C-alpha positions as MATLAB code, in Angstrom:
seq = 'MKKLIAILSLALSLGACSMEPTRPAAMSVEDYIGKTYDAIDRMLTQAERAPAERGQFNKFDPIIVATLVNIDELAESSRLGRSISEQVASRMTQRGYQVVELKLRGDLFVKRSEGELLLSREIKDISLRHKAQAVVVGTYSMAEKFVHVNLKVVTGDTHHALAAIDYGLPLDENTKALISRGR';
ca = [
      53.711   49.005   -5.161;
      52.414   45.611   -6.273;
      48.851   46.860   -5.840;
      49.573   49.898   -8.000;
      51.046   47.738  -10.769;
      48.075   45.356  -10.568;
      45.579   48.234  -10.760;
      47.397   49.810  -13.718;
      47.571   46.444  -15.500;
      43.861   45.883  -14.927;
      43.001   49.387  -16.161;
      45.073   48.923  -19.313;
      43.536   45.505  -19.945;
      39.996   46.799  -19.570;
      40.768   49.825  -21.719;
      41.992   47.601  -24.528;
      38.711   45.665  -24.468;
      36.706   48.771  -25.247;
      38.792   49.849  -28.231;
      36.895   49.940  -31.520;
      38.262   47.945  -34.439;
      40.254   50.091  -36.801;
      38.541   51.144  -40.001;
      40.325   52.173  -43.150;
      40.759   55.912  -43.263;
      38.528   57.562  -45.846;
      40.491   58.560  -48.924;
      40.164   62.039  -50.299;
      38.595   62.353  -53.735;
      41.974   63.380  -55.127;
      43.696   60.304  -53.656;
      40.897   58.003  -54.845;
      41.034   59.299  -58.409;
      44.835   59.523  -58.235;
      45.138   55.796  -57.484;
      43.025   55.007  -60.533;
      44.911   57.481  -62.742;
      48.273   55.998  -61.655;
      47.028   52.506  -62.514;
      45.750   53.689  -65.912;
      49.061   55.389  -66.698;
      50.954   52.154  -65.947;
      48.471   50.123  -68.008;
      48.769   52.463  -71.013;
      52.564   52.264  -70.879;
      52.285   48.464  -71.011;
      49.815   48.579  -73.908;
      52.009   50.953  -75.909;
      54.966   48.578  -75.461;
      53.038   45.374  -76.228;
      54.582   43.153  -78.909;
      53.138   43.846  -82.363;
      52.012   40.233  -82.773;
      49.487   40.768  -79.959;
      47.984   43.792  -81.676;
      48.571   47.455  -82.333;
      47.775   50.116  -79.765;
      48.075   53.835  -80.356;
      46.495   57.176  -79.519;
      44.973   57.687  -82.945;
      42.529   54.796  -83.355;
      39.306   54.633  -81.301;
      39.142   52.864  -77.941;
      36.032   51.734  -76.061;
      35.854   51.713  -72.264;
      33.385   49.184  -70.852;
      31.849   49.416  -67.399;
      33.732   47.479  -64.734;
      31.751   44.531  -63.424;
      31.496   42.659  -60.156;
      33.798   39.614  -60.387;
      31.164   37.500  -58.616;
      28.325   38.594  -60.940;
      29.750   39.443  -64.354;
      26.418   40.814  -65.575;
      26.269   43.281  -62.662;
      28.001   46.551  -61.940;
      27.594   49.318  -59.392;
      28.260   53.002  -59.013;
      31.849   52.023  -58.197;
      32.236   50.153  -61.506;
      30.661   52.969  -63.499;
      32.702   55.604  -61.655;
      36.023   53.863  -62.298;
      35.069   53.399  -65.968;
      34.417   57.127  -66.252;
      37.802   57.827  -64.638;
      39.479   55.486  -67.140;
      37.821   57.301  -70.059;
      38.706   60.709  -68.600;
      42.354   59.831  -68.036;
      42.754   58.299  -71.472;
      41.194   61.388  -73.057;
      43.539   63.619  -71.022;
      46.468   61.611  -72.385;
      45.300   62.112  -75.983;
      43.590   58.799  -76.736;
      40.478   58.683  -78.941;
      37.849   57.326  -76.537;
      34.449   56.483  -78.046;
      31.630   57.812  -75.856;
      29.138   54.960  -76.028;
      26.463   56.754  -74.019;
      25.972   59.128  -76.943;
      25.538   56.333  -79.468;
      21.989   55.339  -80.339;
      22.944   51.881  -81.583;
      24.045   50.538  -78.204;
      21.526   50.015  -75.452;
      22.834   51.306  -72.129;
      21.039   50.149  -69.004;
      20.818   52.983  -66.502;
      21.844   50.871  -63.519;
      24.602   48.951  -65.273;
      26.347   51.147  -67.819;
      28.060   49.779  -70.917;
      28.352   46.123  -69.969;
      30.057   44.274  -72.762;
      29.799   40.523  -72.963;
      32.646   38.759  -74.737;
      30.437   37.974  -77.743;
      29.571   41.673  -78.054;
      33.127   43.018  -77.907;
      34.024   42.016  -81.451;
      30.766   43.338  -82.949;
      30.909   46.658  -81.097;
      34.626   47.083  -81.805;
      34.044   46.548  -85.520;
      31.034   48.853  -85.570;
      33.024   51.664  -83.941;
      36.315   50.749  -85.650;
      37.882   50.431  -82.200;
      41.399   49.104  -81.904;
      40.810   47.960  -78.327;
      38.401   47.768  -75.423;
      39.264   48.500  -71.796;
      37.470   45.976  -69.599;
      37.683   45.380  -65.883;
      36.398   43.791  -62.732;
      36.264   44.640  -59.057;
      35.953   42.389  -56.029;
      35.432   43.162  -52.385;
      37.635   41.886  -49.599;
      37.366   42.645  -45.910;
      39.322   45.914  -45.958;
      39.840   46.750  -49.621;
      38.401   46.493  -53.121;
      40.588   44.797  -55.710;
      40.356   46.376  -59.178;
      41.602   44.741  -62.380;
      41.795   46.570  -65.714;
      42.800   45.146  -69.105;
      43.290   46.531  -72.589;
      41.950   43.847  -74.940;
      42.062   43.870  -78.729;
      38.585   43.950  -80.178;
      39.198   41.425  -82.929;
      41.348   38.717  -81.307;
      40.553   39.374  -77.614;
      44.283   39.331  -76.830;
      45.200   41.230  -73.689;
      47.713   43.951  -74.521;
      48.052   45.171  -70.949;
      46.686   44.505  -67.485;
      46.920   46.214  -64.123;
      45.713   45.442  -60.613;
      45.328   47.879  -57.762;
      43.362   48.265  -54.561;
      41.112   50.852  -52.974;
      40.354   50.884  -49.256;
      36.905   49.592  -48.370;
      36.042   52.790  -46.507;
      32.608   54.363  -46.120;
      32.844   56.156  -49.471;
      33.753   52.999  -51.373;
      31.016   51.037  -49.593;
      28.493   53.696  -50.625;
      29.563   53.345  -54.278;
      29.144   49.570  -54.112;
      25.775   49.536  -52.360;
      22.784   48.532  -54.450;
      19.782   50.606  -55.314;
      21.519   53.855  -56.102;
];
């Protein structure tokens, strides 16, 4: 009996050594976009309820959505940053907001690999040029098992944050592919 217990213990111990580390399960496209849409909905609710002294926010005045940037390299984005920015613009349009499509404007240079990166000194100028009430800006950062995403609605003239939201996406194979360089 003792031999049987020892053999079973040894077998279980050896079996545990060969187990692969767990990877985050790949999210479906619907879940991936759904997480972003939920975050946007919460952010818009905050912005709509922001105190008037911070700035006005409504569905009727134009809004600019900038490309999300890598928190470690603020002049750099990725397919992930551009993809989330497109989702932000889509969701805001679905909810009736007047989103300015910068890619169709000839007066703003858009780098193919970066998107509409807006530096703080450019926000005021671009907001005034497009008569935008606010700009949605954001960052992403990679951790071991997830990507942290931060979005903010910022007034174009005073740079006051009207709303902010944080959420995470699993760092699965799909997310890694969107972050990888060269594509």
